DNA sequence: ATAAAAAGTTAGTAAACACTAACTAACTTG
DNA sequence: CAAGTTAGTTAGTGTTTACTAACTTTTTAT
């Protein structure tokens, strides 16, 4: 996919709008305002709103692809490459928070303060519980102590999240129970002393 | 928070609506239709739409809390408890896919087929790349081979996702770069042969 | 220089949205 | 049994949404 200069400007403005107040802040009205021209002008450059969002996704995928390609093409070993890819990803995301909103958007409530507080609290409590469980295991001697409980909790929560996401993206067709068991087998091996 | 019978019925109907077509499917109109009464009747039971969603979140948090509490209260060891909690969570989510949509909602495009295809493709390619990198490492002898590449990739992606989510929930205030480095340290220890 | 194409404008539409005022039927309760 | 409460109704409001038709200005190419 190839974009005109104006299209890239519009994609950029969309990214900013989303970065400011989430996906629901991306309206034709706001976008036109940010571009300093009127709403119908947008339709000279994109067929409809969906195409703008699609453009945003594809444009940044290109950028990430190129960055990752350079890393994969270097003469590092595999571990070093993974490290470099991770660092590149985090750096790119940090520079483009809007992408987090779009692709990684975890809740639709980020900007509804009432609901985002509730969600935050739920996620927080969940994390605390996992951490204290892990600490118990470390004190018991059943879980390795060379990695701190906070970091191990990140691994557990991440595993859960990714497993559920895969299930969702499969249209709820894959077997979540089996996938959950596989995850546990992995975590058990990784965590045991 | 305590709910009336009718409120629970409404919360349940909301859950179904979201489960069917995502959060954007939860409109007062649809909700009233599903409840087989008129829109204004809803406002006899909830002050506004936000309160309905808040109710949904709190109601299910209660359910999960109770389930997890029983596990924590048992006389298992820490590892067994973590295992039980994981299984309980996956089972609950499987029974209530709507919760995934609300709390874990990964993209806002689940039901805009054009965009969800794009997102799916991006996430898929990302996973494939990580898997092949890990396989390289396993062939090189730098990464452990007692866990298959697919599972290790789940751990990597999960770690990334959780780290970014924490950053986001902190209002982009925490230092993503540092957190990313911590994550890598952990992964390196876990993955090394 | 001029014709055509590209990129803007004004003014407007139809649909969806959350929500409200005013009214009423049906239970509860003193 | 009368008064009040609860839970529903009809009919409607104002706002926001994405999008369009018709017109004008600006840029480009010959």
Tab-separated table of C-alpha atoms in Angstrom, chain A:
chain	number	residue	atom	x	y	z
A	1	UNK	CA	0.000	0.000	0.000
A	2	UNK	CA	1.311	3.417	-0.945
A	3	UNK	CA	0.235	6.722	0.564
A	4	UNK	CA	0.250	10.311	-0.654
A	5	UNK	CA	1.810	13.030	1.484
A	6	UNK	CA	-1.595	14.265	2.545
A	7	UNK	CA	-2.689	10.785	3.482
A	8	UNK	CA	0.327	10.414	5.712
A	9	UNK	CA	-0.456	13.757	7.326
A	10	UNK	CA	-3.979	12.512	8.005
A	11	UNK	CA	-2.708	9.217	9.384
A	12	UNK	CA	-0.398	11.151	11.655
A	13	UNK	CA	-3.167	13.399	12.872
A	14	UNK	CA	-5.321	10.333	13.548
A	15	UNK	CA	-2.515	8.844	15.577
A	16	UNK	CA	-2.298	12.008	17.646
A	17	UNK	CA	-6.033	12.135	18.265
A	18	UNK	CA	-6.081	8.522	19.408
A	19	UNK	CA	-2.990	9.104	21.508
A	20	UNK	CA	-4.683	11.990	23.252
A	21	UNK	CA	-7.998	10.455	24.194
A	22	UNK	CA	-8.343	6.970	22.797
A	23	UNK	CA	-9.947	5.521	19.704
A	24	UNK	CA	-13.298	7.151	20.391
A	25	UNK	CA	-11.594	10.507	20.017
A	26	UNK	CA	-10.988	9.776	16.361
A	27	UNK	CA	-14.005	11.398	14.739
A	28	UNK	CA	-14.194	12.994	11.338
A	29	UNK	CA	-14.945	16.301	13.010
A	30	UNK	CA	-11.909	16.185	15.298
A	31	UNK	CA	-9.716	14.984	12.497
A	32	UNK	CA	-10.761	17.821	10.199
A	33	UNK	CA	-10.157	20.311	13.007
A	34	UNK	CA	-6.677	18.932	13.638
A	35	UNK	CA	-5.914	19.096	9.919
A	36	UNK	CA	-7.249	22.660	9.791
A	37	UNK	CA	-9.665	21.980	7.041
A	38	UNK	CA	-13.266	20.934	6.707
A	39	UNK	CA	-14.744	17.479	7.105
A	40	UNK	CA	-15.617	16.762	3.489
A	41	UNK	CA	-12.025	17.464	2.487
A	42	UNK	CA	-11.008	14.267	4.270
A	43	UNK	CA	-13.075	12.278	1.840
A	44	UNK	CA	-10.881	13.487	-1.015
A	45	UNK	CA	-8.100	11.418	0.519
A	46	UNK	CA	-9.801	8.422	2.060
A	47	UNK	CA	-12.962	6.669	0.987
A	48	UNK	CA	-14.251	6.443	4.543
A	49	UNK	CA	-13.196	6.383	8.167
A	50	UNK	CA	-12.352	2.697	8.136
A	51	UNK	CA	-9.769	3.277	5.434
A	52	UNK	CA	-8.095	5.895	7.597
A	53	UNK	CA	-7.726	3.463	10.482
A	54	UNK	CA	-6.591	0.742	8.115
A	55	UNK	CA	-4.038	3.176	6.760
A	56	UNK	CA	-2.803	3.911	10.263
A	57	UNK	CA	-2.323	0.231	10.999
A	58	UNK	CA	-0.604	-0.582	7.725
A	59	UNK	CA	1.626	2.470	7.795
A	60	UNK	CA	3.022	1.608	11.195
A	61	UNK	CA	3.287	-2.044	10.394
A	62	UNK	CA	5.608	-1.035	7.563
A	63	UNK	CA	7.716	1.012	9.957
A	64	UNK	CA	7.995	-1.791	12.488
A	65	UNK	CA	8.655	-4.352	9.778
A	66	UNK	CA	11.589	-2.375	8.452
A	67	UNK	CA	13.079	-1.927	11.896
A	68	UNK	CA	12.751	-5.592	12.750
A	69	UNK	CA	14.085	-6.662	9.375
A	70	UNK	CA	17.341	-4.832	9.988
A	71	UNK	CA	17.739	-6.632	13.291
A	72	UNK	CA	16.986	-10.041	11.817
A	73	UNK	CA	19.452	-9.362	9.013
A	74	UNK	CA	22.329	-8.560	11.375
A	75	UNK	CA	24.941	-11.107	12.439
A	76	UNK	CA	23.854	-11.376	16.055
A	77	UNK	CA	22.933	-14.682	17.651
A	78	UNK	CA	19.314	-15.550	18.318
A	79	UNK	CA	19.181	-14.400	21.940
A	80	UNK	CA	20.750	-11.070	21.039
A	81	UNK	CA	18.279	-10.676	18.200
A	82	UNK	CA	15.323	-11.284	20.495
A	83	UNK	CA	16.737	-8.741	22.897
A	84	UNK	CA	17.163	-6.206	20.101
A	85	UNK	CA	13.650	-6.818	18.787
A	86	UNK	CA	12.180	-6.320	22.261
A	87	UNK	CA	14.062	-3.076	22.718
A	88	UNK	CA	13.038	-1.835	19.310
A	89	UNK	CA	9.386	-2.623	19.981
A	90	UNK	CA	9.318	-0.864	23.323
A	91	UNK	CA	11.065	2.155	21.865
A	92	UNK	CA	8.636	2.359	18.961
A	93	UNK	CA	5.634	2.029	21.239
A	94	UNK	CA	7.007	4.668	23.583
A	95	UNK	CA	7.287	7.064	20.677
A	96	UNK	CA	3.814	6.163	19.396
A	97	UNK	CA	1.461	5.638	22.314
A	98	UNK	CA	-1.464	5.771	19.931
A	99	UNK	CA	-0.485	2.372	18.627
A	100	UNK	CA	-0.982	0.936	22.077
A	101	UNK	CA	-4.447	2.352	22.064
A	102	UNK	CA	-5.289	0.854	18.726
A	103	UNK	CA	-3.654	-2.548	18.646
A	104	UNK	CA	-3.123	-3.256	22.296
A	105	UNK	CA	-6.146	-1.357	23.480
A	106	UNK	CA	-6.943	-3.255	26.649
A	107	UNK	CA	-10.131	-1.643	27.695
A	108	UNK	CA	-12.557	0.617	25.969
A	109	UNK	CA	-12.862	2.686	29.103
A	110	UNK	CA	-9.495	4.355	29.249
A	111	UNK	CA	-11.143	7.724	29.034
A	112	UNK	CA	-14.303	7.061	30.939
A	113	UNK	CA	-12.844	7.777	34.343
A	114	UNK	CA	-15.524	5.937	36.293
A	115	UNK	CA	-14.980	2.698	34.439
A	116	UNK	CA	-11.247	2.952	33.995
A	117	UNK	CA	-10.884	3.239	37.742
A	118	UNK	CA	-12.877	0.059	38.229
A	119	UNK	CA	-10.863	-1.827	35.636
A	120	UNK	CA	-7.601	-0.582	37.056
A	121	UNK	CA	-8.561	-1.699	40.519
A	122	UNK	CA	-9.527	-5.149	39.297
A	123	UNK	CA	-6.282	-5.627	37.400
A	124	UNK	CA	-4.282	-4.292	40.326
A	125	UNK	CA	-5.782	-6.641	42.854
A	126	UNK	CA	-5.275	-9.536	40.510
A	127	UNK	CA	-1.609	-8.734	40.188
A	128	UNK	CA	-1.144	-8.367	43.915
A	129	UNK	CA	-2.711	-11.738	44.532
A	130	UNK	CA	-0.436	-13.460	42.034
A	131	UNK	CA	2.620	-11.769	43.471
A	132	UNK	CA	1.852	-12.880	46.995
A	133	UNK	CA	1.172	-16.413	45.803
A	134	UNK	CA	4.558	-16.473	44.108
A	135	UNK	CA	6.234	-15.153	47.238
A	136	UNK	CA	4.635	-17.939	49.219
A	137	UNK	CA	6.091	-20.408	46.769
A	138	UNK	CA	9.504	-18.799	47.047
A	139	UNK	CA	9.388	-19.009	50.841
A	140	UNK	CA	8.239	-22.617	50.673
A	141	UNK	CA	11.165	-23.340	48.411
A	142	UNK	CA	9.063	-24.544	45.495
A	143	UNK	CA	9.636	-21.517	43.234
A	144	UNK	CA	12.989	-20.190	42.066
A	145	UNK	CA	14.275	-17.104	43.864
A	146	UNK	CA	16.747	-15.815	41.297
A	147	UNK	CA	13.922	-13.796	39.700
A	148	UNK	CA	11.791	-11.552	41.851
A	149	UNK	CA	8.103	-12.139	42.372
A	150	UNK	CA	7.054	-8.994	40.510
A	151	UNK	CA	8.788	-10.157	37.345
A	152	UNK	CA	7.455	-13.698	37.608
A	153	UNK	CA	3.958	-12.261	38.040
A	154	UNK	CA	4.407	-10.331	34.798
A	155	UNK	CA	5.180	-13.628	33.083
A	156	UNK	CA	2.111	-15.330	34.544
A	157	UNK	CA	-0.274	-12.489	33.713
A	158	UNK	CA	1.219	-12.151	30.256
A	159	UNK	CA	0.802	-15.826	29.576
A	160	UNK	CA	-2.839	-15.694	30.605
A	161	UNK	CA	-3.504	-12.631	28.522
A	162	UNK	CA	-1.849	-13.941	25.396
A	163	UNK	CA	-3.575	-17.286	25.679
A	164	UNK	CA	-6.970	-15.639	26.012
A	165	UNK	CA	-6.213	-13.275	23.149
A	166	UNK	CA	-5.337	-16.176	20.845
A	167	UNK	CA	-8.577	-17.832	21.787
A	168	UNK	CA	-10.491	-14.680	21.042
A	169	UNK	CA	-8.795	-14.082	17.726
A	170	UNK	CA	-9.634	-17.637	16.719
A	171	UNK	CA	-13.250	-16.595	17.105
A	172	UNK	CA	-13.482	-18.609	20.352
A	173	UNK	CA	-12.921	-21.758	18.331
A	174	UNK	CA	-9.662	-23.020	19.805
A	175	UNK	CA	-9.842	-24.958	23.046
A	176	UNK	CA	-9.080	-22.528	25.841
A	177	UNK	CA	-8.911	-25.256	28.467
A	178	UNK	CA	-6.221	-27.185	26.634
A	179	UNK	CA	-4.274	-24.036	25.880
A	180	UNK	CA	-4.513	-23.076	29.544
A	181	UNK	CA	-3.113	-26.439	30.562
A	182	UNK	CA	-0.248	-26.120	28.121
A	183	UNK	CA	0.521	-22.700	29.562
A	184	UNK	CA	0.597	-24.114	33.047
A	185	UNK	CA	2.969	-26.916	32.053
A	186	UNK	CA	5.332	-24.296	30.670
A	187	UNK	CA	5.087	-22.040	33.704
A	188	UNK	CA	5.670	-24.970	36.028
A	189	UNK	CA	8.897	-25.911	34.290
A	190	UNK	CA	10.071	-22.302	34.177
A	191	UNK	CA	9.233	-21.538	37.800
A	192	UNK	CA	10.385	-24.672	39.591
A	193	UNK	CA	13.516	-24.424	41.610
